[in-house]
Coordinates of C-alpha atoms in Angstrom, one line a residue:
X232 CA -20.9 -53.1 -46.1
X233 CA -24.6 -52.1 -47.0
X234 CA -24.7 -49.3 -49.8
X235 CA -26.7 -46.2 -49.1
X236 CA -29.7 -46.2 -51.2
X237 CA -30.4 -43.6 -53.9
X238 CA -33.2 -41.0 -54.3
X239 CA -34.8 -43.4 -57.2
X240 CA -34.7 -46.3 -55.0
X241 CA -35.9 -44.6 -52.2
X242 CA -38.6 -43.0 -54.0
X243 CA -39.7 -46.2 -55.9
X244 CA -39.6 -48.2 -52.3
X245 CA -42.1 -45.2 -51.2
X246 CA -44.5 -46.2 -53.8
X247 CA -44.3 -49.7 -53.6
X248 CA -45.3 -49.2 -49.9
X249 CA -48.4 -47.4 -50.7
X250 CA -49.1 -49.9 -53.6
X251 CA -49.1 -52.5 -50.8
X252 CA -52.0 -50.8 -49.1
X253 CA -54.1 -49.6 -51.8
X254 CA -54.1 -49.7 -55.6
X255 CA -53.7 -46.7 -57.8
X256 CA -54.0 -45.7 -61.3
X257 CA -51.4 -46.3 -63.6
X258 CA -50.8 -42.6 -64.4
X259 CA -50.8 -41.8 -60.9
X260 CA -48.5 -44.5 -60.1
X261 CA -45.8 -43.2 -63.0
X262 CA -45.9 -39.5 -61.8
X263 CA -45.2 -40.5 -58.2
X264 CA -42.1 -42.7 -59.5
X265 CA -41.1 -39.8 -61.4
X266 CA -41.4 -36.6 -59.4
X267 CA -38.3 -36.3 -56.9
X268 CA -40.2 -35.2 -53.7
X269 CA -36.8 -34.4 -52.1
X270 CA -36.3 -31.4 -54.6
X271 CA -39.5 -30.0 -53.0
X272 CA -38.0 -30.4 -49.5
X273 CA -34.6 -29.0 -49.6
X274 CA -32.2 -29.7 -46.6
X275 CA -34.2 -32.7 -45.5
X276 CA -32.5 -36.2 -45.1
X277 CA -32.8 -37.9 -48.0
X278 CA -34.8 -40.9 -46.3
X279 CA -37.2 -38.7 -44.6
X280 CA -38.2 -36.9 -47.9
X281 CA -39.4 -40.3 -48.8
X282 CA -41.2 -42.0 -45.6
X283 CA -44.8 -41.7 -45.7
X284 CA -45.1 -38.8 -43.5
X285 CA -46.1 -35.0 -43.6
X286 CA -43.2 -32.6 -43.4
X287 CA -43.8 -29.0 -42.0
X288 CA -42.2 -26.4 -44.0
X289 CA -43.9 -23.2 -41.9
X290 CA -45.0 -23.3 -38.3
X291 CA -47.9 -21.6 -36.8
X292 CA -46.5 -19.2 -34.0
X293 CA -50.4 -18.8 -32.9
X294 CA -51.7 -22.5 -32.5
X295 CA -50.3 -26.2 -32.8
X296 CA -51.2 -26.8 -36.3
X297 CA -48.7 -26.0 -39.1
X298 CA -49.2 -23.3 -41.3
X299 CA -48.1 -25.3 -44.5
X300 CA -46.8 -28.5 -44.7
X301 CA -46.0 -31.3 -47.3
X302 CA -48.8 -33.7 -47.1
X303 CA -48.4 -37.6 -46.6
X304 CA -47.7 -39.3 -49.9
X305 CA -49.8 -42.0 -49.7
X306 CA -52.7 -39.2 -49.1
X307 CA -51.6 -37.1 -51.9
X308 CA -51.8 -40.1 -54.3
X309 CA -55.3 -41.2 -52.9
X310 CA -56.0 -37.6 -53.9
X311 CA -54.8 -37.3 -57.3
X312 CA -56.8 -40.9 -57.9
X313 CA -60.0 -39.2 -57.0
X314 CA -59.4 -36.0 -59.0
X315 CA -58.8 -38.1 -62.1
X316 CA -56.9 -35.2 -64.3
X317 CA -56.1 -35.7 -67.9
X318 CA -53.8 -34.7 -70.5
X319 CA -54.8 -31.3 -71.6
X320 CA -57.1 -30.7 -68.4
X321 CA -56.8 -26.9 -66.9
X322 CA -56.2 -27.6 -63.2
X323 CA -56.4 -25.2 -60.1
X324 CA -54.5 -26.2 -56.8
X325 CA -55.6 -24.3 -53.9
X326 CA -52.7 -24.6 -51.3
X327 CA -49.1 -24.6 -53.0
X328 CA -47.5 -26.1 -50.1
X329 CA -44.0 -27.3 -51.5
X330 CA -44.7 -27.2 -55.0
X331 CA -44.7 -31.1 -55.1
X332 CA -48.2 -31.7 -55.7
X333 CA -48.2 -29.2 -58.6
X334 CA -45.5 -30.9 -60.3
X335 CA -47.2 -34.3 -59.9
X336 CA -50.1 -32.4 -61.7
X337 CA -48.0 -30.8 -64.2
X338 CA -47.0 -34.4 -65.0
X339 CA -50.3 -35.5 -65.5
X340 CA -52.0 -32.9 -67.7
X341 CA -48.8 -32.8 -69.9
X342 CA -49.6 -29.9 -72.2
X343 CA -52.6 -28.8 -70.0
X344 CA -52.1 -26.3 -67.5
X345 CA -51.5 -26.1 -63.6
X346 CA -52.3 -22.9 -61.4
X347 CA -51.5 -23.1 -57.7
X348 CA -52.2 -20.6 -55.2
X349 CA -51.4 -19.9 -51.5
X350 CA -52.1 -17.2 -48.9
X351 CA -48.5 -16.9 -47.7
X352 CA -45.9 -15.1 -49.4
X353 CA -43.4 -17.4 -47.9
X354 CA -44.8 -20.6 -49.0
X355 CA -45.7 -19.5 -52.4
X356 CA -42.2 -18.4 -52.8
X357 CA -41.0 -21.6 -51.7
X358 CA -43.1 -23.4 -54.3
X359 CA -42.2 -21.0 -57.2
X360 CA -38.4 -21.8 -56.4
X361 CA -38.5 -25.7 -56.2
X362 CA -40.8 -25.5 -59.1
X363 CA -38.4 -23.7 -61.3
X364 CA -35.6 -25.4 -60.0
X365 CA -37.3 -29.2 -60.6
X366 CA -38.1 -28.2 -64.2
X367 CA -41.8 -27.2 -63.6
X368 CA -41.3 -23.2 -64.2
X369 CA -44.8 -23.8 -66.7
X370 CA -46.6 -24.0 -63.2
X371 CA -48.6 -20.5 -62.1
X372 CA -48.1 -19.7 -58.8
X373 CA -50.1 -16.9 -57.5
X374 CA -49.6 -15.3 -53.8
X375 CA -53.4 -15.0 -52.9
X376 CA -56.5 -16.1 -50.7
X377 CA -57.4 -19.5 -51.7
X378 CA -60.9 -18.7 -51.2
X379 CA -61.1 -16.2 -54.1
X380 CA -59.4 -18.6 -56.7
X381 CA -57.8 -18.2 -59.7
X382 CA -60.0 -16.2 -62.1
X383 CA -57.3 -15.6 -64.7
X384 CA -57.1 -19.0 -65.8
X385 CA -60.9 -20.1 -65.3
X386 CA -62.9 -22.3 -65.9
X387 CA -61.0 -25.2 -64.6
X388 CA -61.6 -29.0 -65.7
X389 CA -60.3 -30.0 -62.3
X390 CA -59.6 -28.0 -59.0
X391 CA -58.0 -29.7 -55.8
X392 CA -57.8 -28.3 -52.8
X393 CA -54.8 -29.4 -50.4
X394 CA -55.9 -27.5 -47.1
X395 CA -59.2 -28.4 -45.0
X396 CA -62.0 -26.6 -46.4
X397 CA -65.2 -26.2 -44.0
X398 CA -67.5 -24.6 -46.5
X399 CA -67.4 -24.5 -50.6
X400 CA -67.0 -20.7 -51.7
X401 CA -68.9 -19.6 -54.5
X402 CA -66.0 -18.5 -56.3
X403 CA -65.2 -22.3 -57.0
X404 CA -68.3 -23.0 -58.0
X405 CA -68.0 -19.9 -60.3
X406 CA -64.9 -21.2 -61.7
X407 CA -65.5 -25.0 -62.3
X408 CA -66.4 -26.1 -65.6
X409 CA -69.7 -28.2 -65.7
X410 CA -68.8 -31.9 -65.9
X411 CA -65.5 -30.7 -63.9
X412 CA -64.3 -32.2 -60.8
X413 CA -63.3 -31.0 -57.6
X414 CA -61.6 -32.8 -54.9
X415 CA -61.1 -31.5 -51.2
X416 CA -60.5 -32.3 -47.8
X417 CA -64.2 -31.3 -46.6
X418 CA -64.7 -30.8 -42.8
X419 CA -68.1 -31.3 -40.9
X420 CA -69.2 -32.3 -37.5
X421 CA -65.5 -32.7 -36.5
X422 CA -64.1 -35.0 -39.1
X423 CA -62.4 -34.4 -42.5
X424 CA -62.8 -36.3 -45.5
X425 CA -61.2 -36.4 -49.0
X426 CA -64.7 -35.8 -51.4
X427 CA -64.2 -36.5 -55.1
X428 CA -67.3 -34.4 -56.6
X429 CA -68.2 -34.0 -60.6
X430 CA -70.3 -30.8 -61.3
X431 CA -73.5 -31.5 -62.6
X432 CA -75.3 -28.2 -63.2
X433 CA -75.7 -26.6 -59.8
X434 CA -74.9 -29.7 -57.8
X435 CA -71.6 -31.4 -57.1
X436 CA -72.2 -35.1 -56.6
X437 CA -69.8 -37.1 -54.9
X438 CA -68.3 -40.6 -56.0
X439 CA -65.6 -41.0 -53.4
X440 CA -65.3 -40.2 -49.8
X441 CA -61.9 -41.1 -48.1
X442 CA -60.8 -40.4 -44.4
X443 CA -58.0 -37.9 -43.9
X444 CA -56.4 -34.6 -42.1
X445 CA -55.3 -31.5 -43.5
X446 CA -54.3 -28.1 -41.8
X447 CA -57.5 -25.7 -41.9
X448 CA -57.8 -23.0 -45.0
X449 CA -57.4 -19.6 -43.3
X450 CA -60.4 -17.3 -43.5
X451 CA -63.2 -19.8 -42.6
X452 CA -64.3 -19.7 -39.1
X453 CA -67.6 -22.0 -38.9
X454 CA -65.8 -24.6 -36.4
X455 CA -65.8 -24.2 -33.1
X456 CA -63.3 -25.7 -30.0
X457 CA -64.3 -25.0 -26.4
X458 CA -62.9 -26.5 -23.3
X459 CA -65.1 -28.5 -21.0
X460 CA -62.7 -28.4 -17.9
X461 CA -61.0 -25.6 -16.3
X462 CA -57.5 -27.1 -17.7
X463 CA -58.6 -27.2 -21.1
X464 CA -57.5 -30.5 -21.4
X465 CA -60.9 -32.1 -22.6
X466 CA -62.5 -29.8 -25.4
X467 CA -65.5 -30.3 -27.8
X468 CA -64.9 -29.3 -31.6
X469 CA -68.5 -28.6 -33.2
X470 CA -70.0 -26.3 -36.3
X471 CA -71.6 -23.2 -35.7
X472 CA -75.0 -24.3 -36.9
X473 CA -75.0 -27.2 -33.9
X474 CA -76.9 -26.3 -30.6
X475 CA -74.0 -26.8 -28.3
X476 CA -74.4 -25.1 -24.8
X477 CA -70.7 -25.0 -23.8
X478 CA -71.7 -23.6 -20.4
X479 CA -74.1 -26.5 -19.5
X480 CA -71.4 -28.9 -20.4
X481 CA -68.9 -27.6 -18.3
X482 CA -67.4 -30.3 -15.7
X483 CA -70.3 -32.7 -17.1
X484 CA -67.6 -35.4 -17.4
X485 CA -66.5 -35.1 -14.0
X486 CA -69.8 -36.1 -12.4
X487 CA -70.5 -39.3 -11.2
X488 CA -73.2 -40.1 -13.8
X489 CA -71.3 -42.2 -16.3
X490 CA -73.0 -44.8 -18.2
X491 CA -71.3 -47.6 -20.0
X492 CA -72.9 -49.7 -22.7
X493 CA -71.3 -52.3 -25.3
X494 CA -72.5 -52.8 -28.8
X495 CA -72.4 -55.8 -30.7
X496 CA -69.9 -54.8 -33.1
X497 CA -66.3 -56.1 -32.7
X498 CA -63.6 -55.2 -34.9
X499 CA -60.0 -56.4 -35.4
X500 CA -56.8 -54.4 -34.5
X501 CA -56.1 -53.0 -38.1
X502 CA -59.7 -52.6 -39.0
X503 CA -60.9 -49.3 -39.3
X504 CA -64.2 -48.0 -37.4
X505 CA -64.2 -44.3 -38.5
X506 CA -67.3 -45.0 -40.8
X507 CA -69.1 -45.2 -37.6
X508 CA -68.7 -41.2 -37.4
X509 CA -69.5 -40.7 -41.2
X510 CA -72.6 -42.6 -41.0
X511 CA -73.7 -40.9 -37.8
X512 CA -73.7 -37.4 -39.7
X513 CA -76.1 -38.5 -42.1
X514 CA -79.1 -38.5 -39.8
X515 CA -78.0 -36.9 -36.8
X516 CA -77.0 -33.3 -36.0
X517 CA -75.7 -33.8 -32.6
X518 CA -72.5 -35.1 -33.8
X519 CA -69.5 -33.7 -32.8
X520 CA -65.7 -34.4 -31.9
X521 CA -64.3 -35.1 -28.4
X522 CA -60.5 -34.2 -27.7
X523 CA -58.9 -35.8 -24.9
X524 CA -55.2 -34.6 -23.9
X525 CA -52.9 -37.3 -22.5
X526 CA -52.9 -35.0 -19.7
X527 CA -56.6 -35.7 -19.0
X528 CA -56.0 -39.5 -19.6
X529 CA -53.1 -39.5 -17.3
X530 CA -55.3 -38.2 -14.5
X531 CA -58.2 -40.2 -15.1
X532 CA -60.6 -37.7 -15.7
X533 CA -62.6 -39.4 -18.2
X534 CA -63.1 -43.4 -19.2
X535 CA -60.6 -43.7 -22.2
X536 CA -62.5 -42.4 -25.7
X537 CA -61.6 -44.8 -28.9
X538 CA -59.0 -42.4 -30.3
X539 CA -58.6 -39.6 -27.5
X540 CA -57.6 -37.0 -29.8
X541 CA -60.9 -37.4 -32.3
X542 CA -63.7 -39.6 -31.1
X543 CA -67.1 -39.1 -32.3
X544 CA -69.7 -37.9 -29.6
X545 CA -73.4 -36.8 -29.4
X546 CA -73.8 -34.0 -27.5
X547 CA -77.5 -32.5 -26.1
X548 CA -77.9 -30.3 -23.6
X549 CA -75.5 -30.9 -20.5
X550 CA -75.0 -34.4 -21.6
X551 CA -72.7 -36.4 -23.9
X552 CA -71.7 -39.6 -25.1
X553 CA -68.7 -40.9 -27.0
X554 CA -67.5 -43.8 -28.4
X555 CA -65.0 -46.5 -26.5
X556 CA -63.1 -49.3 -27.5
X557 CA -62.9 -52.3 -25.4
X558 CA -60.9 -55.6 -25.5
X559 CA -63.4 -58.4 -24.7
X560 CA -63.8 -62.1 -25.0
X561 CA -62.0 -64.5 -26.6
X562 CA -62.4 -63.7 -30.8
X563 CA -59.1 -63.4 -31.9
X564 CA -59.8 -62.2 -35.2
X565 CA -62.0 -59.4 -33.8
X566 CA -60.9 -58.9 -30.5
X567 CA -62.2 -55.3 -29.6
X568 CA -65.9 -54.6 -29.2
X569 CA -67.3 -51.0 -29.7
X570 CA -69.2 -49.3 -27.0
X571 CA -70.3 -45.9 -25.5
X572 CA -69.6 -43.7 -22.3
X573 CA -72.6 -41.2 -21.5
X574 CA -72.5 -38.3 -19.0
X575 CA -74.9 -35.9 -17.9
X576 CA -78.5 -35.9 -17.0
X577 CA -79.5 -37.8 -20.6
X578 CA -76.0 -39.5 -20.8
X579 CA -77.7 -42.9 -21.0
X580 CA -80.0 -42.2 -23.6
X581 CA -77.4 -40.6 -25.6
X582 CA -74.9 -43.5 -25.4
X583 CA -77.6 -45.8 -26.2
X584 CA -78.2 -43.4 -29.5
X585 CA -74.4 -43.7 -30.2
X586 CA -74.6 -47.7 -29.9
X587 CA -77.4 -47.4 -32.7
X588 CA -75.2 -45.3 -34.9
X589 CA -72.4 -48.0 -34.3
X590 CA -74.9 -50.8 -35.1
X591 CA -76.1 -49.4 -38.3
X592 CA -72.4 -49.0 -39.6
X593 CA -71.7 -52.6 -38.6
X594 CA -74.6 -53.8 -40.9
X595 CA -72.8 -52.4 -43.9
X596 CA -69.2 -51.6 -43.1
X597 CA -68.3 -50.9 -46.4
X598 CA -71.2 -48.4 -47.4
X599 CA -70.1 -44.9 -48.3
X600 CA -72.9 -42.1 -48.4
X601 CA -73.6 -39.9 -51.5
X602 CA -72.9 -36.5 -50.8
X603 CA -74.9 -33.8 -52.8
X604 CA -73.7 -30.5 -52.9
X605 CA -75.7 -27.4 -53.7
X606 CA -75.2 -23.7 -53.5
X607 CA -77.1 -22.1 -50.4
X608 CA -78.4 -19.3 -52.7
X609 CA -80.2 -21.8 -54.4
X610 CA -83.9 -22.7 -53.5
X611 CA -83.9 -26.1 -51.8
X612 CA -85.6 -28.7 -54.3
X613 CA -86.2 -32.6 -54.5
X614 CA -83.2 -33.9 -52.3
X615 CA -83.7 -36.5 -50.2
X616 CA -81.5 -37.3 -47.4
X617 CA -79.8 -35.5 -44.5
X618 CA -78.9 -31.7 -45.0
X619 CA -76.4 -29.8 -43.2
X620 CA -76.4 -26.2 -44.1
X621 CA -73.5 -23.7 -44.4
X622 CA -73.1 -20.0 -45.3
X623 CA -72.2 -21.1 -49.2
X624 CA -73.1 -24.6 -49.7
X625 CA -75.3 -27.2 -48.7
X626 CA -74.4 -30.7 -47.8
X627 CA -77.1 -33.4 -48.6
X628 CA -75.8 -37.0 -47.2
X629 CA -77.7 -40.1 -48.5
X630 CA -77.1 -43.8 -48.0

C-alpha cells in the first residue's frame, strides 16, 4: 500500500522538477524548499499546491482572466533568480497575491525589509492572513494601487512586480535606488517578458529577458483588443501607438487571398520559437498578436496559426500575416518548419517580411536583445536601437 506523500516530500519533489529544467541560485533553491506553498493556499488539495501550475484565488466577473492568482512556481523561482535579492535588502513587491512570494522574499533578505502592495482588498487581506499564519508577520502588506508604489519604505534596493506591466510608472523610478534592480513582466507588442533591469542613473538596463505570462495590472490601458470577424472568434491585440486600422482588417481573413510561404527554419518538438516574436519587435512596429479561438479553428475560418491563442503577426492597412508551423520532410530531430500565412492586399509581402524575421532569429537562436528603458520625460539622446514609446517610459531594443 503506497504511503501518501507529506508536504515536505511534495515540496522537494516540485523543486527537483524545476531544477531538472533550469538551474537556480543556491539561495533561491533553499527558500523554495523551505517556504510551504500550501500554507498560502488554504483549502486546496496538498498535491495541487505542489504542481507547477498557477492557482486562481479570485475570479474576475468582468473578463476571462483572473483578478489574482498564485503564480506558476517555476516562474516564481525564475523571477527570484532574476531579482537577486540579498540579505539586508529593502524590497517592494507589486501584487501581493497569496503572500507566498513575499514570504520567499522575506527568507531571502533576512533582516531586510519586504513590503507588498495590492489594489484589491480581498487579496490584500488574504496575503496578510496567510503571512501571519505562516510566521511572516514582519512583511508589510498595504492595500493600494500598485502603480503608486509604497513611498513609506522607499528607496528600494529591489522592486518586483507579479502582475503584467505595460508601462513603467514614474513612481517606481522615483523609489528605486540607483544600482537597484527591477524585475517585472513587461508587455509590448502583444507579448509578455520577465525583464531584469538594473538602474544606472536615468536608465534601466536589462541583463535578462524570459518569456512569461501574468494577469495585467489594473490601471494601465495602453493595450487594445479588437475582433476581426463578426463572431469575435478571431482577435488582434496591439498597442496604442501602433497604426492598426481594425475596420480595414474586418473580414480580411475570410477572403480568398491567402498566400503561404515556408522558411528554411526547422524546430524540434520541444524547441521554443517564441524568440521570433521578440526578435521582430526589435525592428518592426507592425508586430501584433493574433488570437484564434477553438471555435474559429473548428470552422476552418483560417489556416492554423503556430500557437492559436498567441501567434505573432504583422499588420499593415487591410493586410496581415501570421506565423504557422508545418510538419514537413523526414528530419526526425527537427520535424517542424516555420512559415507564414498572409491575407489581404499586401498579405504576400507581409508573409515574406515575417519569414525574414523568422530567419533572422534562426541565424542566432540564443541571442537576447538588450533592453534599455528611459523616462519619456527625459530628452532622447545617444541610444542606438529600435525605440518603442509609451506615456511614462521609452523602450529601446538592441541586438
